[in-house]
Amino acid sequence: MAINGEDRISGDRPIVMITNDDGIDAPGLRSLVRVLVSTNLYEVRVCAPDSEKSAVSHSIIWSRPLTAKRVEIEGAEAYAVSGTPADCTGLGLSEALFPSLPDLVLSGINVGSNCGYNIVYSGTVAGAREAFIYDVPSASISYDWKRGDINVDDFVLAAQACLPIINGMLSAIKNKTHPTNCFLNIDLPTDIANHKGYKLTRQGKSLGRMGWRQVEEEAQGAKMLSTMSMETDSGVVSDNNDTSAHHSKDSRLFKRELRTVVVEEGTDLHFLREGYITVTPIGALSQVDVDCQNYYKEWLPKISSSL
């Protein structure tokens, strides 16, 4: 797939393509589309997974063809794809599905935040990262959703809060001043109606530390939600609960548990929890600190000379 990232916004309205990892029917994506369409400022396209693909990171499907099914979403040209978020972005940029490249790719709005080390696991961030890899400006958008604290209508407020950022990016793209060596990761606080403003942050080392517990059946214990948090009020037993394969002497069944959340001060998750809309420029390369490079610069010749 060869993509040329030059000559953006040549038409009357900029083209915005939307993907996500929660699936094409998720409230975050639908609210974002609704808000963008209501402005009448953009041509909106949707290329999103046909089912939830949370925490699939940047995985792609090699082994089979993907299906793209036309879906009716008012004001947008939309397809549900049997692939991952990265697959959806790649297909949407290929000009095999749509007739031209978008000017901007948005991935979200995710149900749950994506900060710190969670960015590594996030399918939402991967949807934007795939566009960045192919030189198309992009941003991932996530909402710090908390069960019981907000309702679906708050995703509309979250989408509206993103409009200044989206318009600013498109203006910079049109003026050819948008940076090409990063993309944006945007996180919105739970109380979006009373957010404290926009805060430029950096990716931290915040992490939800997971543990494992042996269980006898899939419904035992709290459910791990797509937000990488635990649902503690669920007593529902899954209908699809055939665990017979796990009852042999050679097999055991394990479930993840969220043990603690570590928040690094002065970074993205810290400011998100303070009530800010965090805007974090990130890239695709896994670069290390200079100290690590210097250490291995001395270390490698030493171990090589001992062979």
mmCIF file of N, CA and C in Angstrom, residues 103-207:
data_model
loop_
_atom_site.group_PDB
_atom_site.id
_atom_site.type_symbol
_atom_site.label_atom_id
_atom_site.label_comp_id
_atom_site.label_asym_id
_atom_site.label_seq_id
_atom_site.Cartn_x
_atom_site.Cartn_y
_atom_site.Cartn_z
ATOM 1 N N ASP A 103 -8.143 13.500 4.874
ATOM 2 C CA ASP A 103 -7.200 14.515 5.345
ATOM 3 C C ASP A 103 -6.774 14.255 6.781
ATOM 4 N N LEU A 104 -7.654 13.595 7.540
ATOM 5 C CA LEU A 104 -7.398 13.356 8.957
ATOM 6 C C LEU A 104 -8.072 12.056 9.358
ATOM 7 N N VAL A 105 -7.394 11.266 10.175
ATOM 8 C CA VAL A 105 -7.965 10.044 10.744
ATOM 9 C C VAL A 105 -8.142 10.237 12.247
ATOM 10 N N LEU A 106 -9.339 9.942 12.739
ATOM 11 C CA LEU A 106 -9.633 9.970 14.167
ATOM 12 C C LEU A 106 -10.001 8.564 14.615
ATOM 13 N N SER A 107 -9.429 8.126 15.718
ATOM 14 C CA SER A 107 -9.737 6.809 16.260
ATOM 15 C C SER A 107 -10.379 6.988 17.630
ATOM 16 N N GLY A 108 -11.657 6.609 17.743
ATOM 17 C CA GLY A 108 -12.379 6.797 18.992
ATOM 18 C C GLY A 108 -13.826 7.158 18.711
ATOM 19 N N ILE A 109 -14.515 7.652 19.694
ATOM 20 C CA ILE A 109 -14.059 7.943 21.044
ATOM 21 C C ILE A 109 -14.112 6.654 21.856
ATOM 22 N N ASN A 110 -12.976 6.285 22.444
ATOM 23 C CA ASN A 110 -12.898 5.038 23.188
ATOM 24 C C ASN A 110 -13.643 5.121 24.513
ATOM 25 N N VAL A 111 -14.212 3.988 24.910
ATOM 26 C CA VAL A 111 -14.850 3.878 26.217
ATOM 27 C C VAL A 111 -13.768 3.514 27.227
ATOM 28 N N GLY A 112 -13.238 4.512 27.918
ATOM 29 C CA GLY A 112 -12.128 4.318 28.850
ATOM 30 C C GLY A 112 -10.901 5.063 28.384
ATOM 31 N N SER A 113 -10.079 5.487 29.328
ATOM 32 C CA SER A 113 -8.898 6.283 29.000
ATOM 33 C C SER A 113 -7.794 5.409 28.430
ATOM 34 N N ASN A 114 -6.848 6.053 27.755
ATOM 35 C CA ASN A 114 -5.653 5.389 27.244
ATOM 36 C C ASN A 114 -4.448 6.266 27.536
ATOM 37 N N CYS A 115 -3.865 6.039 28.694
ATOM 38 C CA CYS A 115 -2.711 6.831 29.144
ATOM 39 C C CYS A 115 -1.587 5.897 29.576
ATOM 40 N N GLY A 116 -0.389 6.465 29.688
ATOM 41 C CA GLY A 116 0.730 5.699 30.217
ATOM 42 C C GLY A 116 0.995 4.448 29.405
ATOM 43 N N TYR A 117 1.310 3.366 30.122
ATOM 44 C CA TYR A 117 1.607 2.099 29.454
ATOM 45 C C TYR A 117 0.389 1.483 28.771
ATOM 46 N N ASN A 118 -0.816 1.907 29.132
ATOM 47 C CA ASN A 118 -2.006 1.380 28.470
ATOM 48 C C ASN A 118 -2.027 1.698 26.983
ATOM 49 N N ILE A 119 -1.282 2.729 26.588
ATOM 50 C CA ILE A 119 -1.183 3.077 25.165
ATOM 51 C C ILE A 119 -0.638 1.905 24.361
ATOM 52 N N VAL A 120 0.244 1.111 24.976
ATOM 53 C CA VAL A 120 0.833 -0.039 24.285
ATOM 54 C C VAL A 120 -0.239 -1.064 23.926
ATOM 55 N N TYR A 121 -1.214 -1.268 24.820
ATOM 56 C CA TYR A 121 -2.240 -2.286 24.618
ATOM 57 C C TYR A 121 -3.391 -1.797 23.745
ATOM 58 N N SER A 122 -3.526 -0.501 23.577
ATOM 59 C CA SER A 122 -4.742 0.092 23.042
ATOM 60 C C SER A 122 -4.931 -0.128 21.541
ATOM 61 N N GLY A 123 -6.093 -0.686 21.179
ATOM 62 C CA GLY A 123 -6.474 -0.740 19.774
ATOM 63 C C GLY A 123 -6.862 0.623 19.245
ATOM 64 N N THR A 124 -7.410 1.471 20.123
ATOM 65 C CA THR A 124 -7.778 2.832 19.721
ATOM 66 C C THR A 124 -6.557 3.616 19.258
ATOM 67 N N VAL A 125 -5.506 3.585 20.062
ATOM 68 C CA VAL A 125 -4.279 4.292 19.692
ATOM 69 C C VAL A 125 -3.680 3.688 18.428
ATOM 70 N N ALA A 126 -3.769 2.376 18.292
ATOM 71 C CA ALA A 126 -3.230 1.710 17.094
ATOM 72 C C ALA A 126 -3.937 2.181 15.829
ATOM 73 N N GLY A 127 -5.247 2.451 15.919
ATOM 74 C CA GLY A 127 -5.973 2.942 14.754
ATOM 75 C C GLY A 127 -5.405 4.256 14.245
ATOM 76 N N ALA A 128 -4.996 5.128 15.179
ATOM 77 C CA ALA A 128 -4.369 6.393 14.792
ATOM 78 C C ALA A 128 -2.918 6.191 14.387
ATOM 79 N N ARG A 129 -2.235 5.300 15.096
ATOM 80 C CA ARG A 129 -0.820 5.057 14.789
ATOM 81 C C ARG A 129 -0.638 4.512 13.371
ATOM 82 N N GLU A 130 -1.553 3.654 12.925
ATOM 83 C CA GLU A 130 -1.466 3.099 11.576
ATOM 84 C C GLU A 130 -1.518 4.209 10.527
ATOM 85 N N ALA A 131 -2.390 5.199 10.765
ATOM 86 C CA ALA A 131 -2.452 6.336 9.839
ATOM 87 C C ALA A 131 -1.145 7.121 9.867
ATOM 88 N N PHE A 132 -0.612 7.346 11.063
ATOM 89 C CA PHE A 132 0.648 8.074 11.209
ATOM 90 C C PHE A 132 1.778 7.378 10.452
ATOM 91 N N ILE A 133 1.833 6.051 10.551
ATOM 92 C CA ILE A 133 2.877 5.287 9.863
ATOM 93 C C ILE A 133 2.823 5.538 8.358
ATOM 94 N N TYR A 134 1.613 5.746 7.838
ATOM 95 C CA TYR A 134 1.441 5.987 6.403
ATOM 96 C C TYR A 134 1.294 7.469 6.072
ATOM 97 N N ASP A 135 1.808 8.318 6.970
ATOM 98 C CA ASP A 135 1.929 9.756 6.706
ATOM 99 C C ASP A 135 0.597 10.478 6.574
ATOM 100 N N VAL A 136 -0.426 9.962 7.223
ATOM 101 C CA VAL A 136 -1.716 10.642 7.262
ATOM 102 C C VAL A 136 -1.918 11.186 8.683
ATOM 103 N N PRO A 137 -2.166 12.473 8.854
ATOM 104 C CA PRO A 137 -2.362 13.047 10.192
ATOM 105 C C PRO A 137 -3.474 12.326 10.954
ATOM 106 N N SER A 138 -3.281 12.176 12.254
ATOM 107 C CA SER A 138 -4.244 11.381 13.005
ATOM 108 C C SER A 138 -4.236 11.732 14.477
ATOM 109 N N ALA A 139 -5.295 11.289 15.158
ATOM 110 C CA ALA A 139 -5.408 11.446 16.609
ATOM 111 C C ALA A 139 -6.266 10.312 17.152
ATOM 112 N N SER A 140 -5.887 9.800 18.304
ATOM 113 C CA SER A 140 -6.720 8.852 19.038
ATOM 114 C C SER A 140 -7.415 9.615 20.152
ATOM 115 N N ILE A 141 -8.671 9.257 20.420
ATOM 116 C CA ILE A 141 -9.489 9.974 21.391
ATOM 117 C C ILE A 141 -10.120 8.969 22.353
ATOM 118 N N SER A 142 -9.961 9.200 23.633
ATOM 119 C CA SER A 142 -10.495 8.290 24.646
ATOM 120 C C SER A 142 -11.163 9.082 25.762
ATOM 121 N N TYR A 143 -12.230 8.516 26.298
ATOM 122 C CA TYR A 143 -13.032 9.161 27.335
ATOM 123 C C TYR A 143 -12.926 8.324 28.609
ATOM 124 N N ASP A 144 -12.548 8.958 29.702
ATOM 125 C CA ASP A 144 -12.357 8.261 30.977
ATOM 126 C C ASP A 144 -13.708 7.880 31.569
ATOM 127 N N TRP A 145 -14.339 6.935 30.909
ATOM 128 C CA TRP A 145 -15.684 6.476 31.254
ATOM 129 C C TRP A 145 -15.669 5.725 32.568
ATOM 130 N N LYS A 146 -16.637 6.034 33.421
ATOM 131 C CA LYS A 146 -16.788 5.335 34.697
ATOM 132 C C LYS A 146 -18.216 4.840 34.804
ATOM 133 N N ARG A 147 -18.384 3.556 35.007
ATOM 134 C CA ARG A 147 -19.715 2.968 35.117
ATOM 135 C C ARG A 147 -20.497 3.644 36.244
ATOM 136 N N GLY A 148 -21.696 4.131 35.911
ATOM 137 C CA GLY A 148 -22.556 4.749 36.907
ATOM 138 C C GLY A 148 -22.366 6.243 37.058
ATOM 139 N N ASP A 149 -21.202 6.769 36.596
ATOM 140 C CA ASP A 149 -20.930 8.194 36.769
ATOM 141 C C ASP A 149 -21.391 9.029 35.584
ATOM 142 N N ILE A 150 -21.444 8.445 34.401
ATOM 143 C CA ILE A 150 -21.833 9.178 33.200
ATOM 144 C C ILE A 150 -22.778 8.315 32.382
ATOM 145 N N ASN A 151 -23.466 8.948 31.432
ATOM 146 C CA ASN A 151 -24.353 8.200 30.554
ATOM 147 C C ASN A 151 -23.926 8.387 29.104
ATOM 148 N N VAL A 152 -24.615 7.718 28.219
ATOM 149 C CA VAL A 152 -24.229 7.723 26.811
ATOM 150 C C VAL A 152 -24.244 9.131 26.228
ATOM 151 N N ASP A 153 -25.164 9.984 26.692
ATOM 152 C CA ASP A 153 -25.243 11.348 26.158
ATOM 153 C C ASP A 153 -23.970 12.145 26.415
ATOM 154 N N ASP A 154 -23.201 11.758 27.429
ATOM 155 C CA ASP A 154 -21.965 12.484 27.720
ATOM 156 C C ASP A 154 -20.909 12.283 26.642
ATOM 157 N N PHE A 155 -21.052 11.251 25.835
ATOM 158 C CA PHE A 155 -20.120 11.090 24.717
ATOM 159 C C PHE A 155 -20.290 12.209 23.692
ATOM 160 N N VAL A 156 -21.487 12.760 23.592
ATOM 161 C CA VAL A 156 -21.701 13.908 22.711
ATOM 162 C C VAL A 156 -20.917 15.109 23.227
ATOM 163 N N LEU A 157 -20.972 15.340 24.542
ATOM 164 C CA LEU A 157 -20.183 16.427 25.136
ATOM 165 C C LEU A 157 -18.694 16.199 24.904
ATOM 166 N N ALA A 158 -18.265 14.951 25.013
ATOM 167 C CA ALA A 158 -16.857 14.630 24.784
ATOM 168 C C ALA A 158 -16.463 14.944 23.343
ATOM 169 N N ALA A 159 -17.328 14.586 22.401
ATOM 170 C CA ALA A 159 -17.041 14.875 20.990
ATOM 171 C C ALA A 159 -16.997 16.372 20.730
ATOM 172 N N GLN A 160 -17.926 17.098 21.321
ATOM 173 C CA GLN A 160 -17.941 18.547 21.141
ATOM 174 C C GLN A 160 -16.690 19.196 21.724
ATOM 175 N N ALA A 161 -16.196 18.646 22.821
ATOM 176 C CA ALA A 161 -14.983 19.190 23.440
ATOM 177 C C ALA A 161 -13.754 18.974 22.568
ATOM 178 N N CYS A 162 -13.831 18.013 21.652
ATOM 179 C CA CYS A 162 -12.706 17.739 20.751
ATOM 180 C C CYS A 162 -12.690 18.630 19.517
ATOM 181 N N LEU A 163 -13.783 19.316 19.243
ATOM 182 C CA LEU A 163 -13.868 20.101 18.010
ATOM 183 C C LEU A 163 -12.760 21.144 17.869
ATOM 184 N N PRO A 164 -12.413 21.911 18.923
ATOM 185 C CA PRO A 164 -11.308 22.875 18.751
ATOM 186 C C PRO A 164 -9.996 22.206 18.332
ATOM 187 N N ILE A 165 -9.730 21.019 18.868
ATOM 188 C CA ILE A 165 -8.505 20.306 18.505
ATOM 189 C C ILE A 165 -8.587 19.833 17.056
ATOM 190 N N ILE A 166 -9.723 19.254 16.684
ATOM 191 C CA ILE A 166 -9.903 18.759 15.323
ATOM 192 C C ILE A 166 -9.795 19.900 14.313
ATOM 193 N N ASN A 167 -10.471 21.009 14.591
ATOM 194 C CA ASN A 167 -10.409 22.161 13.683
ATOM 195 C C ASN A 167 -8.997 22.727 13.610
ATOM 196 N N GLY A 168 -8.313 22.758 14.750
ATOM 197 C CA GLY A 168 -6.941 23.253 14.761
ATOM 198 C C GLY A 168 -6.004 22.378 13.948
ATOM 199 N N MET A 169 -6.188 21.059 14.061
ATOM 200 C CA MET A 169 -5.359 20.140 13.268
ATOM 201 C C MET A 169 -5.612 20.326 11.780
ATOM 202 N N LEU A 170 -6.882 20.426 11.399
ATOM 203 C CA LEU A 170 -7.212 20.575 9.981
ATOM 204 C C LEU A 170 -6.711 21.902 9.419
ATOM 205 N N SER A 171 -6.751 22.938 10.227
ATOM 206 C CA SER A 171 -6.221 24.226 9.789
ATOM 207 C C SER A 171 -4.715 24.135 9.553
ATOM 208 N N ALA A 172 -4.007 23.452 10.471
ATOM 209 C CA ALA A 172 -2.559 23.290 10.314
ATOM 210 C C ALA A 172 -2.231 22.406 9.113
ATOM 211 N N ILE A 173 -3.054 21.384 8.875
ATOM 212 C CA ILE A 173 -2.850 20.521 7.708
ATOM 213 C C ILE A 173 -3.011 21.327 6.427
ATOM 214 N N LYS A 174 -4.046 22.141 6.377
ATOM 215 C CA LYS A 174 -4.287 22.960 5.193
ATOM 216 C C LYS A 174 -3.151 23.939 4.945
ATOM 217 N N ASN A 175 -2.622 24.503 6.034
ATOM 218 C CA ASN A 175 -1.534 25.476 5.921
ATOM 219 C C ASN A 175 -0.162 24.826 5.831
ATOM 220 N N LYS A 176 -0.143 23.479 5.867
ATOM 221 C CA LYS A 176 1.095 22.708 5.786
ATOM 222 C C LYS A 176 2.052 23.021 6.919
ATOM 223 N N THR A 177 1.482 23.278 8.101
ATOM 224 C CA THR A 177 2.304 23.503 9.294
ATOM 225 C C THR A 177 2.139 22.380 10.309
ATOM 226 N N HIS A 178 1.300 21.392 9.995
ATOM 227 C CA HIS A 178 1.076 20.284 10.927
ATOM 228 C C HIS A 178 2.320 19.408 10.987
ATOM 229 N N PRO A 179 2.817 19.072 12.195
ATOM 230 C CA PRO A 179 4.026 18.249 12.293
ATOM 231 C C PRO A 179 3.788 16.848 11.745
ATOM 232 N N THR A 180 4.808 16.312 11.083
ATOM 233 C CA THR A 180 4.681 15.002 10.459
ATOM 234 C C THR A 180 5.379 13.898 11.252
ATOM 235 N N ASN A 181 6.023 14.258 12.369
ATOM 236 C CA ASN A 181 6.794 13.265 13.121
ATOM 237 C C ASN A 181 6.103 12.816 14.405
ATOM 238 N N CYS A 182 4.792 13.045 14.512
ATOM 239 C CA CYS A 182 4.040 12.583 15.678
ATOM 240 C C CYS A 182 2.556 12.571 15.346
ATOM 241 N N PHE A 183 1.781 11.918 16.209
ATOM 242 C CA PHE A 183 0.329 12.040 16.163
ATOM 243 C C PHE A 183 -0.154 12.323 17.582
ATOM 244 N N LEU A 184 -1.424 12.608 17.746
ATOM 245 C CA LEU A 184 -1.931 13.032 19.045
ATOM 246 C C LEU A 184 -2.742 11.936 19.726
ATOM 247 N N ASN A 185 -2.559 11.821 21.029
ATOM 248 C CA ASN A 185 -3.399 10.969 21.868
ATOM 249 C C ASN A 185 -4.159 11.881 22.824
ATOM 250 N N ILE A 186 -5.466 11.898 22.696
ATOM 251 C CA ILE A 186 -6.320 12.817 23.453
ATOM 252 C C ILE A 186 -7.147 12.015 24.454
ATOM 253 N N ASP A 187 -7.133 12.441 25.705
ATOM 254 C CA ASP A 187 -7.947 11.794 26.729
ATOM 255 C C ASP A 187 -8.836 12.829 27.400
ATOM 256 N N LEU A 188 -10.097 12.461 27.596
ATOM 257 C CA LEU A 188 -11.103 13.362 28.148
ATOM 258 C C LEU A 188 -11.500 12.905 29.544
ATOM 259 N N PRO A 189 -11.593 13.838 30.510
ATOM 260 C CA PRO A 189 -11.896 13.453 31.893
ATOM 261 C C PRO A 189 -13.349 13.017 32.062
ATOM 262 N N THR A 190 -13.596 12.287 33.126
ATOM 263 C CA THR A 190 -14.935 11.760 33.391
ATOM 264 C C THR A 190 -15.978 12.861 33.428
ATOM 265 N N ASP A 191 -15.718 13.922 34.176
ATOM 266 C CA ASP A 191 -16.660 15.045 34.268
ATOM 267 C C ASP A 191 -16.384 16.024 33.135
ATOM 268 N N ILE A 192 -16.717 15.601 31.935
ATOM 269 C CA ILE A 192 -16.355 16.384 30.751
ATOM 270 C C ILE A 192 -17.074 17.729 30.722
ATOM 271 N N ALA A 193 -18.258 17.814 31.292
ATOM 272 C CA ALA A 193 -19.002 19.078 31.285
ATOM 273 C C ALA A 193 -18.291 20.150 32.094
ATOM 274 N N ASN A 194 -17.436 19.742 33.023
ATOM 275 C CA ASN A 194 -16.728 20.702 33.887
ATOM 276 C C ASN A 194 -15.217 20.536 33.779
ATOM 277 N N HIS A 195 -14.741 20.198 32.592
ATOM 278 C CA HIS A 195 -13.298 20.007 32.434
ATOM 279 C C HIS A 195 -12.550 21.317 32.669
ATOM 280 N N LYS A 196 -11.270 21.202 33.007
ATOM 281 C CA LYS A 196 -10.448 22.355 33.381
ATOM 282 C C LYS A 196 -9.694 22.973 32.203
ATOM 283 N N GLY A 197 -9.937 22.465 31.005
ATOM 284 C CA GLY A 197 -9.255 23.011 29.839
ATOM 285 C C GLY A 197 -8.346 21.969 29.210
ATOM 286 N N TYR A 198 -7.575 22.418 28.226
ATOM 287 C CA TYR A 198 -6.709 21.531 27.458
ATOM 288 C C TYR A 198 -5.292 21.606 28.021
ATOM 289 N N LYS A 199 -4.685 20.436 28.203
ATOM 290 C CA LYS A 199 -3.362 20.376 28.830
ATOM 291 C C LYS A 199 -2.419 19.548 27.963
ATOM 292 N N LEU A 200 -1.335 20.184 27.499
ATOM 293 C CA LEU A 200 -0.312 19.435 26.773
ATOM 294 C C LEU A 200 0.456 18.594 27.777
ATOM 295 N N THR A 201 0.520 17.279 27.532
ATOM 296 C CA THR A 201 1.166 16.370 28.475
ATOM 297 C C THR A 201 2.131 15.457 27.737
ATOM 298 N N ARG A 202 2.785 14.603 28.483
ATOM 299 C CA ARG A 202 3.643 13.582 27.909
ATOM 300 C C ARG A 202 3.190 12.220 28.417
ATOM 301 N N GLN A 203 3.464 11.204 27.624
ATOM 302 C CA GLN A 203 3.118 9.854 28.036
ATOM 303 C C GLN A 203 3.953 9.469 29.238
ATOM 304 N N GLY A 204 3.281 8.987 30.277
ATOM 305 C CA GLY A 204 3.978 8.565 31.478
ATOM 306 C C GLY A 204 4.092 7.062 31.576
ATOM 307 N N LYS A 205 4.478 6.611 32.770
ATOM 308 C CA LYS A 205 4.632 5.186 33.036
ATOM 309 C C LYS A 205 3.494 4.656 33.892
ATOM 310 N N SER A 206 2.381 5.372 33.897
ATOM 311 C CA SER A 206 1.222 4.932 34.666
ATOM 312 C C SER A 206 0.757 3.568 34.149
ATOM 313 N N LEU A 207 0.263 2.757 35.077
ATOM 314 C CA LEU A 207 -0.055 1.380 34.716
ATOM 315 C C LEU A 207 -1.071 0.789 35.676
#
